[in-house]
Each structure stands twice: as C-alpha cells, then as structure tokens.
Amino acid sequence: MDMLEAEGAAGLGLRELARLVGVSAAAPYRHFDSKTSLLETLAITGYQRFSTMMGEAERDSPPERRIAMMGQAYVNFALANPNLFRLMFSPELKRDNRPGLRMAADAAFDTLRAVTAALPEGDKRIAALKAWAQVHGLAVLLLDGQIARRDGEDIEAMIAAVLADKTGSLGA
Amino acid sequence: MDMLEAEGAAGLGLRELARLVGVSAAAPYRHFDSKTSLLETLAITGYQRFSTMMGEAERDSPPERRIAMMGQAYVNFALANPNLFRLMFSPELKRDNRPGLRMAADAAFDTLRAVTAALPEGDKRIAALKAWAQVHGLAVLLLDGQIARRDGEDIEAMIAAVLADKTGSLGA
DNA sequence: ATATTTATGTGGTCACTGTTAACATGACGC
DNA sequence: GCGTCATGTTAACAGTGACCACATAAATAT
C-alpha cells in the first residue's frame, strides 16, 4: 500500500517490492497470481476504507447535512489516498471482471446510492448523477493538480464552498 | 495517435510503434527525445483539437446556451478520444514542466475561462470550479465506465439532462 | 561537380519489468 | 515418521525504454 501511494499503480513493481521486503523476485507469486491480482486486493481494501469513511460521514451528520458531508468525505478520501483512489476507478482493473472487486465496489457505492433518496424532487437519477459528477470531478481535478491552489487557501473550505454553491443549471 | 487511443499512454510502446511503422527500435529516437516527449506532442495536438472544438461550440451557440453547449462539447471530446483526454489531464506529463505543453494547455483552457464571466452572480471562482468539476466529473465517470448505461439510452441526451438539471446546492 | 553537413536509420547493449518452471526448505497434521 | 502444503529459492524468457557507435541518403554549401 505504501508503495502504491508512493509510486502509483504503474510504478509499483513486483521486483522492487520484493527487494524492499527482502525476498526474491519470484516470491510475490506465492501470494498473488499476478501484479493485477495484487492491485485488485489493494483496490478492495481501498473500497472498504472508502465505505467506512462514507458510512461515518453519514452517521455523524444530521440528515440535512448528510449529502454535503459525504461529498466532503469523498473528496477528502481522494486527496488522502490519491493513487489508491485512482486505482479504484481505473478501468483496467474493471476490465477483467474480478468478482471480488466488483462486490467490494458495489458495497462501497451502495452507501452512496442510499443518499439518492434524500435528493430534491425531480428526476432522481439525473440529480444523483449530477451530484456524483460534481464531487468526483472536484476530486479528480484536485488530484491531478489542475485546480490552481491560492496560497494559504483552506482547501477543505473551498471544497465546502463548491458543494454549497447554489448555482443550478448551466443553461438548458 | 491511433496507437495511443488503442493502447493507452502506458500501453503505447516505442518498440511496438516502430514495428508497426516498419523501422528499427531505435528509429523513434531520431524524432523524439524520449517516450515522454512523444506523449507530450500528442498531448499538445490534443489540446489544439480540444481548443478548436470548444471554440466552435462557443461561436455556434447563442449566448444563453453557450455554457451548456461547451459543456456538452467537453464531454463529447472526452468520449471521442478517451486516452488522449486522459493523457492531457495526466499529472505525469504535468510533472516535468514542459513549456510547450503548458502553453498549449493554457491556450485551451483560456476558452473555458472566458465563459466564466457569463456565469450567474456570486463568487465567480467557486461557480466556475463547480461547473468545471461537474463537466469534468461526468466525462471521467463515463470514460471509466462507472456510469451504468441503460440500454438504448441516448447518452448525449443524458449529458444534456445532467447539465440542465436545476438541482443547486447539495446542502450547506 | 565536389565536399560537407544534416536527417534518418541500423544493430547491439544495458538495466529494468512481469512471468514461469524446477527445485529446496521447513512447519503442521495424521 | 511421513506426506502435504506454504513459502521460499535460482534461472530463464520475453518484453520494455534508453542509449551508443556506426552507416547511409538527402540536402546544402563551396
């Protein structure tokens, strides 16, 4: 996990990992079928942590603040574990349908789906997609360093401001 | 470019590329300093195409529909060139400050920044970030196959619906 | 027309990667 | 004590980016 965060999924090498651990290059294959398999279990524990954080944000907030707090938790998780977050959403892993990964991902997103019901009236699915896109987009842009950070700016406050912003439609 | 779209930035190999072109493995180094340098020029032409599309969307739309149409163009570009889009936003390239890349990126995003002025009143920066996050998040989630597509659903219409949705704040 | 520089390509080398096969070792249950 | 199994080892294969010294063809200068 440390190595994933330090080097990214592509930079994580089984040989280098084995070297750090102090074993031979082939040793990791006694524990994981392949590098992909290692990444899969990393992603799964990522989903579990994510799930826990989202669940806590849900429990510890009054109903009317839940969505905002969960959005904040979503972005915070991404900022705290950039490469893990990227791995969790990478299509490469999703590609070869690993059932364990799929289950962990579904479990994690169920927490999100549950909040959909609390959204304002109208087309629930569209509103949910919009909220998700907003939060996910903010996370990804911050992660990739696309959003210029003004010096001394409180990032958490900025996130809260974006989520609380009342700007609605971008114009039909 | 074809190979980038087919294999992704990581899967694009200089040797395999040379093999396809029919030259030796070292030949590409007569044209590009490194693989990163190749990816850089790919990203630059990506920014140029992106810029063109956004400019067209701006010109061809009445002022009140501009933001929505540009948002749609943004997502369309991502869906039409997934791996190029990913490359353009990848932090790896951004890491080693290539001036050419930075210029192309700035030029492309200037078109976006210009629209900020047309946003509703309030904190312009926050509103702009929100709009950007929304559009970018939608693009990324679609790209990564995270948004389940209902059969027969018109994706363009779905995108338009999300962008037009009037849901404002997620709750302060 | 000749000489020279430049662009492009070649084969070979190095250090790295994921992966597999064949083989060793040591702990645990019967 | 014996066999099984988890875990390790070494050696090898094929692929990669990067780089080198060297060849050749084209463009340019004299």
Coordinates of C-alpha atoms (C1' of nucleotides) in Angstrom, one line a residue:
Chain A
M1 CA 0.0 0.0 0.0
D2 CA 2.8 2.4 0.9
M3 CA 4.4 1.6 -2.4
L4 CA 1.2 2.1 -4.4
E5 CA 0.8 5.6 -2.9
A6 CA 4.4 6.4 -3.4
E7 CA 4.8 5.2 -7.0
G8 CA 1.4 4.7 -8.4
A9 CA -0.1 1.6 -9.8
A10 CA 2.2 1.5 -12.8
G11 CA 5.3 2.4 -10.9
L12 CA 4.6 -0.3 -8.3
G13 CA 6.9 -3.1 -9.4
L14 CA 6.8 -6.7 -8.1
R15 CA 10.5 -7.0 -8.2
E16 CA 11.2 -3.7 -6.4
L17 CA 8.5 -4.6 -3.9
A18 CA 10.2 -8.0 -3.3
R19 CA 13.5 -6.2 -3.0
L20 CA 12.1 -3.9 -0.3
V21 CA 10.6 -6.8 1.6
G22 CA 13.9 -8.6 1.3
V23 CA 12.8 -11.7 -0.7
S24 CA 13.5 -13.0 -4.2
A25 CA 11.8 -11.6 -7.3
A26 CA 9.5 -14.6 -7.7
A27 CA 8.4 -14.7 -4.1
P28 CA 5.4 -12.4 -4.6
Y29 CA 3.9 -15.0 -6.9
R30 CA 3.4 -17.3 -3.9
H31 CA 0.9 -14.8 -2.6
F32 CA -0.6 -13.2 -5.8
D33 CA -1.3 -14.7 -9.1
S34 CA -0.1 -11.6 -10.9
K35 CA 0.5 -8.0 -10.5
T36 CA -3.1 -7.3 -11.4
S37 CA -4.2 -9.6 -8.6
L38 CA -2.1 -7.6 -6.1
L39 CA -3.6 -4.4 -7.4
E40 CA -7.1 -6.0 -7.1
T41 CA -6.7 -6.7 -3.4
L42 CA -5.3 -3.2 -2.8
A43 CA -8.3 -1.8 -4.5
I44 CA -10.6 -4.0 -2.5
T45 CA -9.2 -2.7 0.8
G46 CA -9.4 0.7 -0.7
Y47 CA -13.2 0.3 -1.3
Q48 CA -13.5 -1.0 2.3
R49 CA -11.8 2.1 3.8
F50 CA -13.9 4.3 1.5
S51 CA -17.0 2.6 2.6
T52 CA -16.1 3.1 6.2
M53 CA -15.4 6.8 5.8
M54 CA -18.6 7.4 3.9
G55 CA -20.6 5.4 6.5
E56 CA -19.1 7.5 9.3
A57 CA -19.9 10.7 7.4
E58 CA -23.5 9.5 7.0
R59 CA -23.9 8.5 10.7
D60 CA -22.3 11.5 12.2
S61 CA -24.2 14.2 10.3
P62 CA -27.8 15.5 10.7
P63 CA -29.9 14.4 7.8
E64 CA -30.0 17.8 6.1
R65 CA -26.2 18.0 6.1
R66 CA -25.6 14.4 5.1
I67 CA -25.1 14.9 1.4
A68 CA -22.7 17.7 1.8
M69 CA -20.7 15.9 4.5
M70 CA -20.5 12.8 2.4
G71 CA -19.4 14.8 -0.6
Q72 CA -16.7 16.3 1.6
A73 CA -15.6 12.8 2.8
Y74 CA -15.5 11.6 -0.8
V75 CA -13.1 14.4 -1.8
N76 CA -11.1 14.0 1.4
F77 CA -10.6 10.3 0.7
A78 CA -9.3 11.0 -2.7
L79 CA -6.9 13.7 -1.5
A80 CA -5.6 11.5 1.3
N81 CA -5.1 8.4 -1.0
P82 CA -4.5 9.7 -4.5
N83 CA -3.1 6.6 -6.1
L84 CA -5.4 4.3 -4.3
F85 CA -8.4 6.4 -5.4
R86 CA -7.1 6.4 -9.0
L87 CA -6.6 2.6 -8.8
M88 CA -10.2 2.1 -7.6
F89 CA -11.6 4.0 -10.5
S90 CA -9.2 2.8 -13.1
P91 CA -10.9 1.0 -16.0
E92 CA -8.0 -1.5 -16.4
L93 CA -9.0 -3.4 -13.3
K94 CA -12.7 -3.2 -14.1
R95 CA -11.9 -4.6 -17.5
D96 CA -11.2 -8.2 -16.4
N97 CA -14.3 -8.8 -14.3
R98 CA -13.0 -9.8 -11.0
P99 CA -16.0 -10.8 -8.8
G100 CA -14.3 -9.9 -5.5
L101 CA -13.5 -6.4 -6.8
R102 CA -17.0 -6.0 -8.2
M103 CA -18.6 -6.9 -4.8
A104 CA -16.4 -4.5 -2.9
A105 CA -17.1 -1.7 -5.3
D106 CA -20.8 -2.4 -5.2
A107 CA -20.8 -2.4 -1.4
A108 CA -19.0 0.9 -1.3
F109 CA -21.3 2.6 -3.7
D110 CA -24.4 1.3 -2.0
T111 CA -23.7 3.8 0.7
L112 CA -23.8 6.5 -2.0
R113 CA -26.9 5.2 -3.6
A114 CA -28.8 5.2 -0.4
V115 CA -28.4 9.0 -0.3
T116 CA -30.1 9.4 -3.6
A117 CA -33.4 9.2 -1.9
A118 CA -32.7 12.3 0.1
L119 CA -32.2 14.4 -3.1
P120 CA -34.7 17.1 -4.1
E121 CA -37.6 16.1 -6.2
G122 CA -37.4 15.7 -10.0
D123 CA -35.6 13.1 -11.9
K124 CA -33.7 11.3 -9.1
R125 CA -31.3 9.6 -11.4
I126 CA -30.2 12.7 -13.2
A127 CA -29.9 14.6 -9.9
A128 CA -27.8 11.8 -8.5
L129 CA -25.5 11.6 -11.5
K130 CA -25.1 15.4 -11.3
A131 CA -24.1 15.3 -7.6
W132 CA -21.7 12.4 -8.2
A133 CA -20.1 14.1 -11.2
Q134 CA -19.7 17.2 -9.2
V135 CA -18.0 15.6 -6.3
H136 CA -15.9 13.2 -8.4
G137 CA -14.9 15.9 -10.8
L138 CA -13.7 18.1 -8.0
A139 CA -11.7 15.2 -6.6
V140 CA -10.1 14.3 -9.9
L141 CA -9.2 17.9 -10.8
L142 CA -7.6 18.4 -7.4
L143 CA -5.8 15.1 -7.6
D144 CA -4.3 15.9 -11.0
G145 CA -3.2 19.4 -9.9
Q146 CA -5.5 21.1 -12.4
I147 CA -7.0 23.5 -9.9
A148 CA -4.6 26.2 -9.0
R149 CA -4.4 26.5 -5.3
R150 CA -4.1 30.0 -4.0
D151 CA -1.5 30.3 -1.3
G152 CA -2.9 29.9 2.2
E153 CA -6.3 28.9 0.9
D154 CA -8.1 26.4 3.0
I155 CA -8.8 23.5 0.6
E156 CA -11.5 22.0 2.8
A157 CA -13.3 25.3 2.9
M158 CA -13.0 25.6 -0.9
I159 CA -14.5 22.2 -1.3
A160 CA -17.3 23.0 1.0
A161 CA -18.0 26.3 -0.8
V162 CA -18.2 24.5 -4.2
L163 CA -20.6 21.9 -2.8
A164 CA -22.7 24.5 -1.1
D165 CA -22.8 26.8 -4.1
K166 CA -26.3 27.5 -5.2
T167 CA -25.6 27.7 -8.9
G168 CA -28.0 25.4 -10.5
S169 CA -28.4 24.7 -14.2
L170 CA -25.7 25.6 -16.6
G171 CA -28.4 26.8 -19.0
A172 CA -30.7 24.5 -20.9
Chain B
M1 CA -2.3 8.9 -32.2
D2 CA -4.1 5.7 -33.3
M3 CA -1.9 3.7 -31.1
L4 CA -2.4 6.0 -28.1
E5 CA -6.2 5.6 -28.5
A6 CA -5.9 1.8 -29.0
E7 CA -3.5 1.0 -26.2
G8 CA -3.4 4.0 -23.8
A9 CA -0.4 6.0 -22.8
A10 CA 1.2 3.2 -20.9
G11 CA 0.5 0.6 -23.5
L12 CA 2.0 2.7 -26.2
G13 CA 5.4 1.2 -26.7
L14 CA 8.1 2.8 -28.8
R15 CA 9.3 -0.6 -30.0
E16 CA 5.9 -1.8 -30.9
L17 CA 5.2 1.6 -32.6
A18 CA 8.5 1.2 -34.6
R19 CA 7.5 -2.3 -35.5
L20 CA 4.1 -1.1 -36.9
V21 CA 5.8 1.7 -38.9
G22 CA 8.4 -0.8 -40.2
V23 CA 11.6 0.7 -38.8
S24 CA 14.1 -0.3 -36.2
A25 CA 13.5 0.0 -32.5
A26 CA 15.9 3.0 -32.1
A27 CA 14.4 4.9 -35.0
P28 CA 11.8 6.8 -33.0
Y29 CA 14.6 8.4 -31.0
R30 CA 15.6 10.4 -34.2
H31 CA 12.3 12.1 -33.9
F32 CA 11.6 12.3 -30.2
D33 CA 13.9 12.6 -27.2
S34 CA 12.0 10.1 -25.2
K35 CA 8.7 8.4 -24.9
T36 CA 7.6 11.3 -22.7
S37 CA 8.5 13.7 -25.4
L38 CA 6.3 11.7 -27.9
L39 CA 3.4 11.8 -25.4
E40 CA 4.0 15.5 -24.9
T41 CA 3.5 16.3 -28.6
L42 CA 0.4 14.0 -28.7
A43 CA -1.0 15.9 -25.7
I44 CA -0.3 19.2 -27.4
T45 CA -2.2 18.3 -30.6
G46 CA -4.9 17.0 -28.2
Y47 CA -5.1 20.5 -26.6
Q48 CA -5.3 22.1 -30.0
R49 CA -8.2 19.9 -31.1
F50 CA -9.9 20.4 -27.8
S51 CA -9.4 24.2 -28.2
T52 CA -10.9 24.1 -31.7
M53 CA -14.0 22.1 -30.6
M54 CA -14.6 24.4 -27.7
G55 CA -14.2 27.5 -29.8
E56 CA -16.7 26.1 -32.4
A57 CA -19.2 25.3 -29.6
E58 CA -18.8 28.9 -28.4
R59 CA -19.2 30.5 -31.7
D60 CA -22.1 28.4 -33.0
S61 CA -24.3 28.9 -29.9
P62 CA -26.5 31.8 -28.8
P63 CA -25.0 33.4 -25.7
E64 CA -27.5 31.9 -23.3
R65 CA -26.8 28.4 -24.5
R66 CA -23.1 28.8 -24.7
I67 CA -22.1 27.3 -21.3
A68 CA -24.3 24.2 -21.8
M69 CA -23.1 23.6 -25.4
M70 CA -19.5 24.0 -24.3
G71 CA -20.1 21.5 -21.5
Q72 CA -21.5 19.1 -24.0
A73 CA -18.5 19.6 -26.3
Y74 CA -16.2 19.0 -23.4
V75 CA -17.8 15.6 -22.6
N76 CA -18.1 14.7 -26.3
F77 CA -14.4 15.3 -26.8
A78 CA -13.6 13.1 -23.8
L79 CA -15.8 10.3 -25.1
A80 CA -14.4 10.6 -28.6
N81 CA -10.8 10.5 -27.5
P82 CA -10.7 8.7 -24.2
N83 CA -7.0 8.0 -23.9
L84 CA -6.0 11.3 -25.4
F85 CA -8.2 13.0 -22.9
R86 CA -6.7 11.0 -20.1
L87 CA -3.2 11.9 -21.3
M88 CA -4.0 15.6 -21.4
F89 CA -5.1 15.5 -17.8
S90 CA -2.5 13.1 -16.5
P91 CA -0.3 14.5 -13.8
E92 CA 2.8 12.6 -15.0
L93 CA 3.2 14.8 -18.0
K94 CA 2.4 17.9 -16.0
R95 CA 5.1 16.9 -13.5
D96 CA 8.2 17.7 -15.6
N97 CA 7.2 21.2 -16.6
R98 CA 7.4 21.2 -20.4
P99 CA 6.9 24.7 -21.5
G100 CA 5.3 23.7 -24.9
L101 CA 2.7 21.6 -23.1
R102 CA 2.0 24.3 -20.6
M103 CA 1.4 26.8 -23.3
A104 CA -0.9 24.5 -25.3
A105 CA -2.9 23.7 -22.1
D106 CA -3.2 27.3 -21.1
A107 CA -4.4 28.3 -24.6
A108 CA -7.0 25.6 -24.5
F109 CA -8.3 26.5 -21.0
D110 CA -8.4 30.2 -21.9
T111 CA -11.5 29.4 -23.9
L112 CA -13.0 28.0 -20.8
R113 CA -12.0 30.8 -18.6
A114 CA -13.6 33.3 -20.9
V115 CA -17.0 31.8 -20.2
T116 CA -16.6 32.3 -16.5
A117 CA -17.8 35.9 -17.0
A118 CA -21.2 34.7 -18.2
L119 CA -21.8 32.8 -15.0
P120 CA -24.6 33.9 -12.6
E121 CA -23.7 36.4 -9.9
G122 CA -21.9 35.4 -6.7
D123 CA -18.5 34.1 -6.2
K124 CA -17.4 33.7 -9.8
R125 CA -14.4 31.4 -9.0
I126 CA -16.4 29.0 -6.9
A127 CA -19.2 28.9 -9.5
A128 CA -16.6 28.3 -12.2
L129 CA -14.9 25.5 -10.3
K130 CA -18.3 23.9 -9.7
A131 CA -19.2 24.0 -13.4
W132 CA -15.8 22.6 -14.4
A133 CA -16.0 19.9 -11.8
Q134 CA -19.4 18.9 -12.9
V135 CA -18.5 18.6 -16.6
H136 CA -15.1 17.0 -15.9
G137 CA -16.6 14.5 -13.4
L138 CA -19.2 13.5 -15.9
A139 CA -16.6 13.0 -18.6
V140 CA -14.3 10.9 -16.3
L141 CA -17.1 8.8 -14.9
L142 CA -18.3 8.0 -18.4
L143 CA -14.8 7.3 -19.6
D144 CA -14.1 4.9 -16.8
G145 CA -17.3 3.0 -17.4
Q146 CA -18.6 3.9 -13.9
I147 CA -22.0 5.2 -15.0
A148 CA -24.2 2.3 -15.9
R149 CA -25.7 2.9 -19.4
R150 CA -29.3 1.9 -19.7
D151 CA -29.8 0.1 -23.0
G152 CA -30.9 2.3 -25.8
E153 CA -30.4 5.4 -23.7
D154 CA -29.2 8.4 -25.7
I155 CA -26.0 9.4 -23.9
E156 CA -25.9 12.9 -25.4
A157 CA -29.4 13.4 -24.1
M158 CA -28.4 12.2 -20.7
I159 CA -25.4 14.5 -20.6
A160 CA -27.7 17.4 -21.6
A161 CA -30.1 16.5 -18.9
V162 CA -27.4 16.4 -16.2
L163 CA -26.1 19.8 -17.3
A164 CA -29.5 21.3 -17.5
D165 CA -30.7 19.9 -14.2
K166 CA -31.7 22.6 -11.8
T167 CA -30.5 21.0 -8.6
G168 CA -28.4 23.6 -6.9
S169 CA -26.6 23.2 -3.6
L170 CA -26.0 19.8 -2.1
G171 CA -27.0 21.3 1.2
A172 CA -24.7 23.6 3.2
Chain C
dA1 C1' 30.7 18.8 -59.5
dT2 C1' 32.5 18.0 -55.3
dA3 C1' 32.6 18.3 -50.4
dT4 C1' 30.2 18.7 -46.2
dT5 C1' 26.7 18.8 -43.1
dT6 C1' 22.2 17.0 -41.6
dA7 C1' 18.5 13.7 -41.2
dT8 C1' 17.4 9.2 -40.7
dG9 C1' 18.1 4.6 -39.9
dT10 C1' 20.8 0.2 -38.1
dG11 C1' 22.4 -3.4 -34.8
dG12 C1' 23.8 -4.1 -30.3
dT13 C1' 23.9 -3.2 -25.2
dC14 C1' 22.2 -2.1 -20.5
dA15 C1' 19.0 -2.2 -16.8
dC16 C1' 14.6 -2.9 -15.9
dT17 C1' 9.9 -5.4 -15.9
dG18 C1' 6.2 -9.5 -15.3
dT19 C1' 6.1 -14.3 -15.5
dT20 C1' 7.0 -19.2 -15.4
dA21 C1' 9.5 -23.6 -14.3
dA22 C1' 12.1 -26.6 -11.5
dC23 C1' 13.8 -27.2 -7.2
dA24 C1' 14.6 -26.5 -1.8
dT25 C1' 13.1 -26.0 3.0
dG26 C1' 10.5 -26.1 6.9
dA27 C1' 6.2 -26.4 9.7
dC28 C1' 1.9 -29.0 10.6
dG29 C1' -1.4 -32.8 10.9
dC30 C1' -2.0 -37.8 10.8
Chain D
dG1 C1' 8.0 -40.8 10.7
dC2 C1' 5.6 -39.3 6.6
dG3 C1' 3.3 -36.6 3.4
dT4 C1' 1.3 -32.2 2.4
dC5 C1' 1.4 -27.5 1.8
dA6 C1' 3.0 -22.9 2.2
dT7 C1' 6.7 -20.3 1.2
dG8 C1' 10.9 -19.6 -0.4
dT9 C1' 14.9 -20.0 -4.0
dT10 C1' 17.5 -19.7 -8.6
dA11 C1' 17.4 -19.5 -13.6
dA12 C1' 15.5 -18.3 -17.6
dC13 C1' 12.3 -16.0 -21.3
dA14 C1' 10.3 -12.2 -23.4
dG15 C1' 9.2 -7.6 -23.4
dT16 C1' 10.4 -2.6 -22.3
dG17 C1' 12.8 2.5 -22.5
dA18 C1' 17.1 4.3 -23.2
dC19 C1' 21.4 4.9 -25.3
dC20 C1' 25.6 4.1 -28.1
dA21 C1' 28.7 3.8 -32.3
dC22 C1' 28.2 3.4 -36.9
dA23 C1' 26.1 3.6 -41.7
dT24 C1' 23.7 5.9 -45.5
dA25 C1' 20.8 9.0 -48.1
dA26 C1' 19.5 13.6 -48.8
dA27 C1' 20.1 18.4 -48.7
dT28 C1' 23.1 22.2 -48.8
dA29 C1' 27.3 24.8 -49.4
dT30 C1' 31.5 25.7 -51.9

